[in-house]
Short mmCIF file of C-alpha atoms and ligand atoms in Angstrom, two decimals:
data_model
loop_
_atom_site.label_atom_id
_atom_site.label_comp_id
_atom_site.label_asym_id
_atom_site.label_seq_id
_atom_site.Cartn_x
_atom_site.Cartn_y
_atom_site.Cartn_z
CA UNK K 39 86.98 106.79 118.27
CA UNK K 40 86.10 108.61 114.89
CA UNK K 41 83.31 111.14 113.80
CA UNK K 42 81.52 108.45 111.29
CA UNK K 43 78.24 107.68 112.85
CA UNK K 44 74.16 107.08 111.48
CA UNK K 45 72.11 109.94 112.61
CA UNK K 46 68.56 109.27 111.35
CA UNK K 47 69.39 106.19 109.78
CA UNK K 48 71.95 107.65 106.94
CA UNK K 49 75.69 107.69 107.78
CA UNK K 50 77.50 111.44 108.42
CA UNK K 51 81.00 112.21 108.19
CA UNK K 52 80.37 115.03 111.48
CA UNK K 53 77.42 116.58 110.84
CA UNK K 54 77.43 115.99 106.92
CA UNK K 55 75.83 113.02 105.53
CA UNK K 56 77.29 111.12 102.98
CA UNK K 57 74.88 110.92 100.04
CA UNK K 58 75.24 114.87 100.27
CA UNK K 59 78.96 114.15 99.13
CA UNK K 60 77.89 111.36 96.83
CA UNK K 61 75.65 113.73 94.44
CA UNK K 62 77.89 116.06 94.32
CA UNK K 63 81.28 114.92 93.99
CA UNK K 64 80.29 111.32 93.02
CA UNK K 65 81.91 107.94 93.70
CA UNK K 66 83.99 106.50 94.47
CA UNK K 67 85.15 108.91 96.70
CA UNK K 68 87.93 109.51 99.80
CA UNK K 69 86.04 111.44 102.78
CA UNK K 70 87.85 112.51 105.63
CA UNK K 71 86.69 113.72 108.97
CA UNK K 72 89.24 117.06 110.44
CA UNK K 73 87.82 116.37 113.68
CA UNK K 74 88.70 112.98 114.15
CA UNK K 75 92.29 113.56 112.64
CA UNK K 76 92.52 116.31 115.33
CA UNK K 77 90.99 113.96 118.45
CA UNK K 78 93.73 111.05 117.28
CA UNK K 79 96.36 113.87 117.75
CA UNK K 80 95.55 114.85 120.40
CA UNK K 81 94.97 111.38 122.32
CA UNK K 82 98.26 110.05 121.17
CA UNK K 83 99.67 113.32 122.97
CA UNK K 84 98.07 112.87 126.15
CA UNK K 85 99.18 109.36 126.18
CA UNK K 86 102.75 110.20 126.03
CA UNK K 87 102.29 112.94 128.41
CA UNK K 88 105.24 112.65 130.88
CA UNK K 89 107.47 111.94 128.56
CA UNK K 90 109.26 115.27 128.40
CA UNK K 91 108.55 116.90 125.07
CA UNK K 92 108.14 114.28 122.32
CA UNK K 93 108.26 115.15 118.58
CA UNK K 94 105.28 113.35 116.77
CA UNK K 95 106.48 113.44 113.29
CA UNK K 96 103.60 111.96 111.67
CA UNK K 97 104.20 109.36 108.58
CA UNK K 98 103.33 111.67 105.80
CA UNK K 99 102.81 108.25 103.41
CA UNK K 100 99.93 106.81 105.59
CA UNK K 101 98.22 110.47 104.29
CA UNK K 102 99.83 113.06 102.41
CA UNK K 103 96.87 115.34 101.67
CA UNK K 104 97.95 118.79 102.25
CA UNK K 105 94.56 119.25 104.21
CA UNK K 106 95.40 116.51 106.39
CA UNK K 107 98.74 117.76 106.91
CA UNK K 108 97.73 121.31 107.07
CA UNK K 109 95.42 119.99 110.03
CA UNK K 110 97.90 117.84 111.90
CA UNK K 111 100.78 120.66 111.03
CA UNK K 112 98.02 123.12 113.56
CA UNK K 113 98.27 120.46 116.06
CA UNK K 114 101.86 120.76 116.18
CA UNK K 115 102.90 118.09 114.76
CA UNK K 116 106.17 117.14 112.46
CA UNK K 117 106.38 114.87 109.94
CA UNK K 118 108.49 111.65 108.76
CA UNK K 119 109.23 111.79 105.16
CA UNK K 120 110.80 108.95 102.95
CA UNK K 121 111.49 111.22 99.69
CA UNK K 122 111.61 114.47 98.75
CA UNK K 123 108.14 114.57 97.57
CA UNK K 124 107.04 114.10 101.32
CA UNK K 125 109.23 116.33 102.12
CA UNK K 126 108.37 118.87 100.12
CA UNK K 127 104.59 118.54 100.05
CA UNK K 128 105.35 118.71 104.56
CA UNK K 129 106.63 122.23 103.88
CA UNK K 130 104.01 122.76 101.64
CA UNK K 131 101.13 122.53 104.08
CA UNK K 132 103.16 124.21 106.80
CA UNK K 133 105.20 121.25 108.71
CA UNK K 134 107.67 122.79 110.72
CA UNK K 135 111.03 121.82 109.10
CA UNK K 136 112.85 121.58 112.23
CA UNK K 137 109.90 118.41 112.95
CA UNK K 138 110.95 116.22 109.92
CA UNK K 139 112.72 113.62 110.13
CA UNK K 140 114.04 111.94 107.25
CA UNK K 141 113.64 108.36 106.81
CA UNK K 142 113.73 105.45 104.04
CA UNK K 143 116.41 103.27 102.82
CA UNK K 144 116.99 104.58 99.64
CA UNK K 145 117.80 108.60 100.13
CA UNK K 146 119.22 110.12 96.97
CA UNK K 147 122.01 112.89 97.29
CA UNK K 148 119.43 115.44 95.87
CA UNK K 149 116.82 113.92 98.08
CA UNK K 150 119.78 114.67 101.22
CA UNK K 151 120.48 118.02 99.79
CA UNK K 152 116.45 119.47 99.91
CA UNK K 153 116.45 118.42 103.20
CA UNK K 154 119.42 120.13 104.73
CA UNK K 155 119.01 123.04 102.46
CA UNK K 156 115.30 123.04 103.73
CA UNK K 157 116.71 121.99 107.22
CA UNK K 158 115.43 118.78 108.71
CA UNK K 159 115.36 117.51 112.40
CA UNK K 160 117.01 114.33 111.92
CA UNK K 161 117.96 112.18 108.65
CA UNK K 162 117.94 108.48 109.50
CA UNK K 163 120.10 106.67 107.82
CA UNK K 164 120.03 103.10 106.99
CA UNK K 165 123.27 102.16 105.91
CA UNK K 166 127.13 103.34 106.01
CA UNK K 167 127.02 104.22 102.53
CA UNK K 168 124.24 106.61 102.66
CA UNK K 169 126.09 108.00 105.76
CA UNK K 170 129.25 108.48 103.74
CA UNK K 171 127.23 110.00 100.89
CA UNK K 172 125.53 112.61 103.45
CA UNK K 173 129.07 113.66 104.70
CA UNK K 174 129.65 114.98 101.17
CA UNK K 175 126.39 116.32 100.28
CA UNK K 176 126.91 117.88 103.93
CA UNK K 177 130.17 119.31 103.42
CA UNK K 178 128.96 120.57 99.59
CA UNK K 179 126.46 122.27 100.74
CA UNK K 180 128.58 123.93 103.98
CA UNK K 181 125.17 122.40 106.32
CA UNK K 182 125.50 119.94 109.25
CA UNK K 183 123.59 117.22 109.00
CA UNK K 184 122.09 115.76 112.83
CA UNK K 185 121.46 111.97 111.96
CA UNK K 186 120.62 108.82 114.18
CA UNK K 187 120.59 105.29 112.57
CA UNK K 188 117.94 102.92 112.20
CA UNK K 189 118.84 99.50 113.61
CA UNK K 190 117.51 96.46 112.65
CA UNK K 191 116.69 94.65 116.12
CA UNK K 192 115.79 91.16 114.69
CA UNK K 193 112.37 91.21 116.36
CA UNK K 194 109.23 89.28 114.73
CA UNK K 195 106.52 92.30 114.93
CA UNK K 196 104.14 89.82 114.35
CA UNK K 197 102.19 91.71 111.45
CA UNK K 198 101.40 91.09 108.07
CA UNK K 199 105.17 89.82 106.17
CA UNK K 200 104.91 92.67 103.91
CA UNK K 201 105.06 95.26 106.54
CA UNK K 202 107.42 93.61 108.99
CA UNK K 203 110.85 95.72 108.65
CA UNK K 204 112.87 94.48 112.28
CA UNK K 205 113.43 90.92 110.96
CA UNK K 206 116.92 90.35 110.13
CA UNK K 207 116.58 89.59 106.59
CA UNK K 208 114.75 92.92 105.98
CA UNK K 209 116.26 95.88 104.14
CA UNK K 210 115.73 98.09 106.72
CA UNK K 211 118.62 99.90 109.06
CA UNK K 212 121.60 98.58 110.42
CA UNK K 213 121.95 95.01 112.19
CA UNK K 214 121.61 96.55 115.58
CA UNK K 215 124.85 94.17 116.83
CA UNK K 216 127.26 95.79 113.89
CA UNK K 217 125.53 99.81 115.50
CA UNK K 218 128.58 99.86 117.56
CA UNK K 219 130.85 100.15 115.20
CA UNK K 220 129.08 101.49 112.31
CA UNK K 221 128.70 104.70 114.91
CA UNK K 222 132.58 104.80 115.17
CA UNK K 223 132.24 104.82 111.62
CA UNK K 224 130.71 107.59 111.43
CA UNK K 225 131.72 109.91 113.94
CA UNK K 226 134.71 110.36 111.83
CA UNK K 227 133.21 111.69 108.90
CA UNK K 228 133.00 115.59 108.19
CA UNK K 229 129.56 116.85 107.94
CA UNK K 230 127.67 114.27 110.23
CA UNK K 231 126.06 115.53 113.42
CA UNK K 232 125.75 112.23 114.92
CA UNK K 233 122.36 112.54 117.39
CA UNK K 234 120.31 109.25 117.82
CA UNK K 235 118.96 105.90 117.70
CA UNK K 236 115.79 105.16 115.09
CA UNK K 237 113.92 101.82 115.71
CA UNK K 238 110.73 101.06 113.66
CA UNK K 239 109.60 97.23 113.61
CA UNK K 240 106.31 96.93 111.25
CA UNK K 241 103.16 98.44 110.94
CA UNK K 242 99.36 97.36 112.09
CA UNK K 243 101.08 96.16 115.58
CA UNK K 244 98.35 94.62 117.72
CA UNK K 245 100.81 93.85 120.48
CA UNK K 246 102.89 95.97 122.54
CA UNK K 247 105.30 92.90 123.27
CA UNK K 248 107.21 93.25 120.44
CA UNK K 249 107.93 96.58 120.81
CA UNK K 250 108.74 96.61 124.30
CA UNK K 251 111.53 93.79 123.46
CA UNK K 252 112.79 96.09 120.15
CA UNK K 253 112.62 99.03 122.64
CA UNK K 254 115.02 97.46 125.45
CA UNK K 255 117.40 96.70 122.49
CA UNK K 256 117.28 99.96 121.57
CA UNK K 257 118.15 101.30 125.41
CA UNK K 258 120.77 98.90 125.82
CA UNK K 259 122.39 100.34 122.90
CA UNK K 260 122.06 103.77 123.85
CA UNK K 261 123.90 103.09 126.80
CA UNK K 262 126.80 101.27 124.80
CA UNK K 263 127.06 104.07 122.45
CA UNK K 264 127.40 106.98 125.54
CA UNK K 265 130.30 104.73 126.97
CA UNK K 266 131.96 104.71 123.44
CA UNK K 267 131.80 108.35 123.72
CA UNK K 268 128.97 109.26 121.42
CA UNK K 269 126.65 111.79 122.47
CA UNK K 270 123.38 110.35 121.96
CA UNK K 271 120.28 112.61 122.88
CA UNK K 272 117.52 111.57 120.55
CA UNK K 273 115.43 108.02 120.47
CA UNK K 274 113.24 107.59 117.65
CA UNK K 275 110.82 104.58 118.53
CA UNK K 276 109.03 104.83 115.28
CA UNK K 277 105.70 104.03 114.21
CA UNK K 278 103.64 100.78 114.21
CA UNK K 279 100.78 100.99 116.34
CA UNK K 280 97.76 99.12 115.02
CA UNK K 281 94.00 100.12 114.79
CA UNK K 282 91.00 98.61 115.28
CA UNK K 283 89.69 97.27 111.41
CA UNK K 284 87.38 94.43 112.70
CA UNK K 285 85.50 95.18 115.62
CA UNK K 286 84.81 91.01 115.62
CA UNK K 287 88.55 91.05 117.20
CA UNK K 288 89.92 92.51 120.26
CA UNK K 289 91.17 95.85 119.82
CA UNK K 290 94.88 97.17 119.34
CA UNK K 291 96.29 98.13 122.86
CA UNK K 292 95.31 101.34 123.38
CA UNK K 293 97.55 104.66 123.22
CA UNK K 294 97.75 104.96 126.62
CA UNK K 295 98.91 101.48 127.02
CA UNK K 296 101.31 102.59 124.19
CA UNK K 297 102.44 105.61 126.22
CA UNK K 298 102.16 103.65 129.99
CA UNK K 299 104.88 100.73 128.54
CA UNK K 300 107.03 103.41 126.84
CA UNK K 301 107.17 105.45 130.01
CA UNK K 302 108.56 102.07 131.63
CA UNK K 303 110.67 101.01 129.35
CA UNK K 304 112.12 104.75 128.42
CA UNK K 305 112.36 106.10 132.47
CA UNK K 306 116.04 106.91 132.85
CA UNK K 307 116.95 106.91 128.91
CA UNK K 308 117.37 111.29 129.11
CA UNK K 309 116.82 111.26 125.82
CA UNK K 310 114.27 113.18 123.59
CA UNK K 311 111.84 110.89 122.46
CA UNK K 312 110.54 111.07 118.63
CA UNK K 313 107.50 108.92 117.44
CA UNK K 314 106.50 108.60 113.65
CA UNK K 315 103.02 107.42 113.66
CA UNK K 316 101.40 106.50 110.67
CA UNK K 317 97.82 104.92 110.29
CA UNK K 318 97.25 105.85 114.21
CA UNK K 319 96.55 109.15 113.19
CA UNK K 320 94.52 109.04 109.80
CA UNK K 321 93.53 105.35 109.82
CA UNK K 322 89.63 105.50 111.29
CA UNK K 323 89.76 109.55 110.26
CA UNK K 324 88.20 108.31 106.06
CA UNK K 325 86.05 106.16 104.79
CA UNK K 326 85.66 105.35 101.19
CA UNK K 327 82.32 105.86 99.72
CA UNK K 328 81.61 103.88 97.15
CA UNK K 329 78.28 103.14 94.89
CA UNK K 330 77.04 99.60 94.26
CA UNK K 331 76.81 99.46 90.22
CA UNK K 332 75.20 96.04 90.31
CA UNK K 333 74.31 92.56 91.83
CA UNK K 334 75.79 89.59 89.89
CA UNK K 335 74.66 85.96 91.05
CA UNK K 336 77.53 83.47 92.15
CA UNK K 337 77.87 80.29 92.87
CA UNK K 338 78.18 80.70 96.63
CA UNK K 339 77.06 84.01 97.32
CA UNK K 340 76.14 86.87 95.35
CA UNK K 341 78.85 89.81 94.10
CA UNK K 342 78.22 92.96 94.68
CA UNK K 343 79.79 94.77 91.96
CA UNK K 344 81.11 98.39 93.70
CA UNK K 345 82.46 101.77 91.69
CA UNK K 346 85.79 101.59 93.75
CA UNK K 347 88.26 98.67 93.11
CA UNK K 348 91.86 97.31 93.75
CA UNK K 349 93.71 100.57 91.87
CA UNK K 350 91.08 102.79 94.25
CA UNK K 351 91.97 100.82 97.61
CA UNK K 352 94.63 98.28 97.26
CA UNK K 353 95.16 96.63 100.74
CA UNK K 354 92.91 93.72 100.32
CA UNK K 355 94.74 93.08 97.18
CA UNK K 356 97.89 93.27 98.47
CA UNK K 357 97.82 91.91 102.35
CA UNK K 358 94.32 90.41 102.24
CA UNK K 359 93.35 93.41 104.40
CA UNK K 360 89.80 93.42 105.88
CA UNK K 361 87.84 96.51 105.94
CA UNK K 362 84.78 96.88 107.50
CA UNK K 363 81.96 97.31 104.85
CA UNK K 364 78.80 99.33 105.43
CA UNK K 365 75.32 100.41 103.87
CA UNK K 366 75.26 104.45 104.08
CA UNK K 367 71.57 103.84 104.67
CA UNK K 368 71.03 100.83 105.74
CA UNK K 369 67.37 99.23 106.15
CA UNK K 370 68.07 96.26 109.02
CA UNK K 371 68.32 93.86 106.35
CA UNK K 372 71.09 91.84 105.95
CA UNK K 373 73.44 89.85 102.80
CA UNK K 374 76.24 87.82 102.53
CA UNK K 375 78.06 89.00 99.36
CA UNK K 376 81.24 88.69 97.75
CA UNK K 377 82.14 92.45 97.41
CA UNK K 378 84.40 93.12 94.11
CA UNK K 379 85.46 95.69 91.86
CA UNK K 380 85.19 96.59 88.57
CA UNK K 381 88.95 96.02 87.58
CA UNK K 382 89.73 93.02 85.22
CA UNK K 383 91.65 90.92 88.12
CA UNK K 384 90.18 88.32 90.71
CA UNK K 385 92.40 90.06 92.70
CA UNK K 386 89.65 93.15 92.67
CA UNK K 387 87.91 91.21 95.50
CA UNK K 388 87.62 93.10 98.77
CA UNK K 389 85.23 90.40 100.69
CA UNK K 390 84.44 86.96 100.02
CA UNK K 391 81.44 85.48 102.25
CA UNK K 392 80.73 88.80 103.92
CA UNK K 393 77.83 89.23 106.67
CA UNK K 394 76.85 92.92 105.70
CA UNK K 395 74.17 94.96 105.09
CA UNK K 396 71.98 94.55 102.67
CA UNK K 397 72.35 96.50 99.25
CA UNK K 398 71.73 96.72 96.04
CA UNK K 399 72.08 98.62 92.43
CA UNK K 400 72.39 102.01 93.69
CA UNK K 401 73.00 101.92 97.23
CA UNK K 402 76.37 104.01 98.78
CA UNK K 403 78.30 101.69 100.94
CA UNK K 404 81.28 102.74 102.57
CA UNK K 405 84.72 100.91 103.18
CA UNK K 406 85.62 101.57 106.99
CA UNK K 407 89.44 102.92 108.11
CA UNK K 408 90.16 103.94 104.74
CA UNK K 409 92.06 107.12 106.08
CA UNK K 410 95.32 105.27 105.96
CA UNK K 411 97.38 103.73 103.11
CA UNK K 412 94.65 104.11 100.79
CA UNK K 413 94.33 106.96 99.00
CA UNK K 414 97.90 106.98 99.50
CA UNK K 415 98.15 103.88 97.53
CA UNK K 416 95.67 104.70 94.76
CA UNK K 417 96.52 104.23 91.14
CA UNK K 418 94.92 105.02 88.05
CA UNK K 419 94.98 100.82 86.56
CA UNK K 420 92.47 100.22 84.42
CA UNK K 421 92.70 103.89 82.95
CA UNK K 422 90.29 104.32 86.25
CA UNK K 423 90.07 108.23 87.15
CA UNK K 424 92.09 108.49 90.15
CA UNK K 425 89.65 109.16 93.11
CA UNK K 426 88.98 112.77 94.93
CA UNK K 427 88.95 113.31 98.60
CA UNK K 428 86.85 115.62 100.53
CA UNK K 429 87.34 116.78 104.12
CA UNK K 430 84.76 117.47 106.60
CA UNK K 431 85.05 119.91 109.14
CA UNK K 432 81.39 119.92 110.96
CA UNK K 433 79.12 121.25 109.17
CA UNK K 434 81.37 122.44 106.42
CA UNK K 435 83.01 120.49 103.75
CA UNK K 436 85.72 120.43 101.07
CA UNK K 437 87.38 118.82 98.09
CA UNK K 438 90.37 118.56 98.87
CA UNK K 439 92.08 116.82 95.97
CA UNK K 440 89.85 116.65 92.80
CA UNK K 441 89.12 113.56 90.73
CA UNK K 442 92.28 113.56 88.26
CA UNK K 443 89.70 112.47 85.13
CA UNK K 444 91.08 110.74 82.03
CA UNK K 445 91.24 113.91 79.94
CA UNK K 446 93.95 114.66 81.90
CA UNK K 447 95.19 111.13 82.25
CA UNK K 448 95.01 110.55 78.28
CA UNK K 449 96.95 114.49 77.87
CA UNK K 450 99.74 113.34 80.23
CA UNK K 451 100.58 110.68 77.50
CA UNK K 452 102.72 111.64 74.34
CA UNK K 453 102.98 110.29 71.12
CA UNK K 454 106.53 110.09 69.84
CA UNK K 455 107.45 111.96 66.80
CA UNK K 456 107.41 108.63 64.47
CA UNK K 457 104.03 107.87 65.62
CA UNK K 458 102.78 111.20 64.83
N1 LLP G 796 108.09 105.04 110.32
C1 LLP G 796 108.61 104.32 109.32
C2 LLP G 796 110.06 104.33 109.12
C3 LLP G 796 107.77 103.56 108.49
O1 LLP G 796 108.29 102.83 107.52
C4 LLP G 796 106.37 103.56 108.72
C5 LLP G 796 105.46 102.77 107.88
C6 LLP G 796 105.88 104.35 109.77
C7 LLP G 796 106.77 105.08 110.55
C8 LLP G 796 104.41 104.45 110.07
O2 LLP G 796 103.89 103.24 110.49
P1 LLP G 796 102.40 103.19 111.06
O3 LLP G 796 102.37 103.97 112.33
O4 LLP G 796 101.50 103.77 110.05
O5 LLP G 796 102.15 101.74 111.26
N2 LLP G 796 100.89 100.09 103.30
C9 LLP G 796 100.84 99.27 104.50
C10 LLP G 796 101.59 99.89 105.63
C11 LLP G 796 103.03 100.18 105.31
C12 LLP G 796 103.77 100.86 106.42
C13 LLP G 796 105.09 101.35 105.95
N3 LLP G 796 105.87 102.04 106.92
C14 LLP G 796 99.39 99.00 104.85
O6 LLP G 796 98.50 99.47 104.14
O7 LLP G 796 99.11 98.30 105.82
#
């Protein structure tokens, strides 16, 4: 559930309606709702109530506004981080270090050695090299550092390719049949403070199956590695859960269907339980408001040319993503439009065919469960201005990252001397 709702016919973000953010910030525009952030906390916690004390590290690149970190950070919750930007802008806005955990496949020793100078919850490492190359930033730096490994468990997560990561032939972790010995590996090395098991199949799940299987892998294992001696206490199930984008389909399984089949599968592990959700959290928490700029016929339908594009929200573009598209005040009529972008690519299409309100020149419309991996994602192609995000919080509401405007695009640029 989210805070985005019509009252009197015009759209509100809480108890602010949108054109009021429109005419003064402008569009295109990221607008996030606090409260809804706050109420996808706090479900997720409920629904792994029982479960001991779990550390809910969210994924910092799903969001990594420092208000929307500063908010979850309040709700006690940690953070996963996959570079040292993440991990520096989680300390920023006041994410316990002792919640982060450090993942990604590509750690660089200066990356390692923020993070244990900074002082980290877990690292988890993807590879033997990286592990060898953590023993010596470790033992340079006269810090311990607690790590679990991510294995691979060859399970189909039956999501979009480019976000499937527990396939064999992706790059992520460890083939979780070579964990055995790539933990003896380890336990040798100085430095290493060898904790857990990390496990995180693909992202925009929409069933629990393929978790549950990924998650029996990942208890068999722990089981292995006690018997070989190492003293595992930690179980990082990782991310993944999807949310609702269509409301035409049926719904994600729910949180607490999340939480009811982790509880099953999980009863008897005795091991602290760390989850690393991503769009759960800040998916359906922003919308992106955008203006129409004008109608153009087509052959089929007609396009409704919008101020955001493919550099503002890239998912369509890049896994034919459908967002949910909405007038801000809409009138009961209704279109079928091809909804594009200004950017010089066909690829700039966000909607082909689509049943939607009706608008025109002028009219806001809004792209739905734009909270997630879209701001994130923006770029400034096109020499676009990269787009501002405001929070709500009620009544009350905030920029919270300005529009970066091509002044200071075009003064980031030098010439080189010979051009001068
Ligand atoms: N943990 C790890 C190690 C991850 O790689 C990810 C996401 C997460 C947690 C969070 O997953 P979530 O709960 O958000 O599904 N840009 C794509 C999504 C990429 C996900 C990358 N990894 C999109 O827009 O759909």
């Amino acid at each position: 559930m989210d805070h985005f709702d019509l009252k009197d016919g015009v759209l509100h973000a809480e108890d602010v309606p949108l054109p009021a953010i429109a005419e003064a910030v402008g569009t295109p525009v990221y607008v996030y709702s606090r409260a809804t952030l706050v109420r996808h906390a706090r479900v997720l916690r409920e629904a792994l109530a029982g479960l001991g004390d779990p550390l809910i590290a969210y994924a910092v690149k799903a969001n990594p506004n420092a208000a929307v970190l500063a908010t979850l950070a309040r709700e006690g919750l940690g953070a996963d981080v996959v570079s040292g930007g993440e991990y520096r802008r989680a300390v920023a806005a006041g994410v316990d270090p002792a919640k982060i955990v450090f993942s990604g496949v590509g750690k660089t020793a200066d990356e390692m050695r923020l993070a244990l100078e900074g002082g980290l919850f877990q690292f988890n490492l993807e590879s033997l090299a990286e592990a060898e190359l953590l023993s010596e930033v470790a033992f340079e730096t006269g810090r311990e550092a607690p790590v679990a490994f991510r294995v691979n468990p060859d399970v189909a997560a039956g999501t979009h390719a480019k976000i499937t990561t527990g396939t064999a032939d992706n790059k992520f972790g460890i083939p979780i049949g070579e964990a055995g010995e790539a933990y003896a590996r380890i336990a040798a090395l100085p430095g290493l403070k060898v904790q857990g098991v990390a496990v995180h199949i693909g992202s925009q799940l929409t069933s629990l199956d393929p978790l549950e299987a990924a998650f029996r892998k990942v208890g068999t294992l722990i089981d292995a590695l006690r018997r070989a001696g190492h003293p595992i206490a930690v179980a990082d199930l990782g991310g993944g859960l999807g949310v609702p984008y269509d409301p035409g389909h049926a719904p994600p399984p729910s949180p607490l269907a999340y939480g009811d089949m982790v509880r099953r599968v999980t009863s008897g592990w005795g091991a602290q339980l760390v989850f690393e959700p991503g769009r759960l959290i800040a998916g359906n928490a922003g919308v992106l408001l955008t203006r129409v700029i004008r109608v153009k016929p087509g052959v089929s339908h007609p396009f409704l040319v919008v101020d955001a594009a493919m550099n503002d929200l890239m998912r369509p573009a890049l896994y034919d993503a459908w967002h949910r598209i909405e007038a801000v005040a809409p009138h009961g009529g209704r279109m079928t439009a091809n909804v594009v972008g200004p950017v010089c690519e066909t690829g700039d299409t966000f909607a082909m065919g689509r049943e939607m309100d009706a608008a025109e020149a002028g009219d806001l419309v809004v792209f739905r469960t734009a909270g997630a991996y879209a701001a994130a994602m923006s770029s400034t192609y096109n020499s676009r201005p990269l787009t501002p995000e405001v929070m709500v919080n009620g009544a009350d509401w905030a920029v919270v990252r300005p529009r970066i405007d091509i002044d200071r695009l075009i003064a980031a640029d030098r010439l080189p001397a010979w051009l001068g």
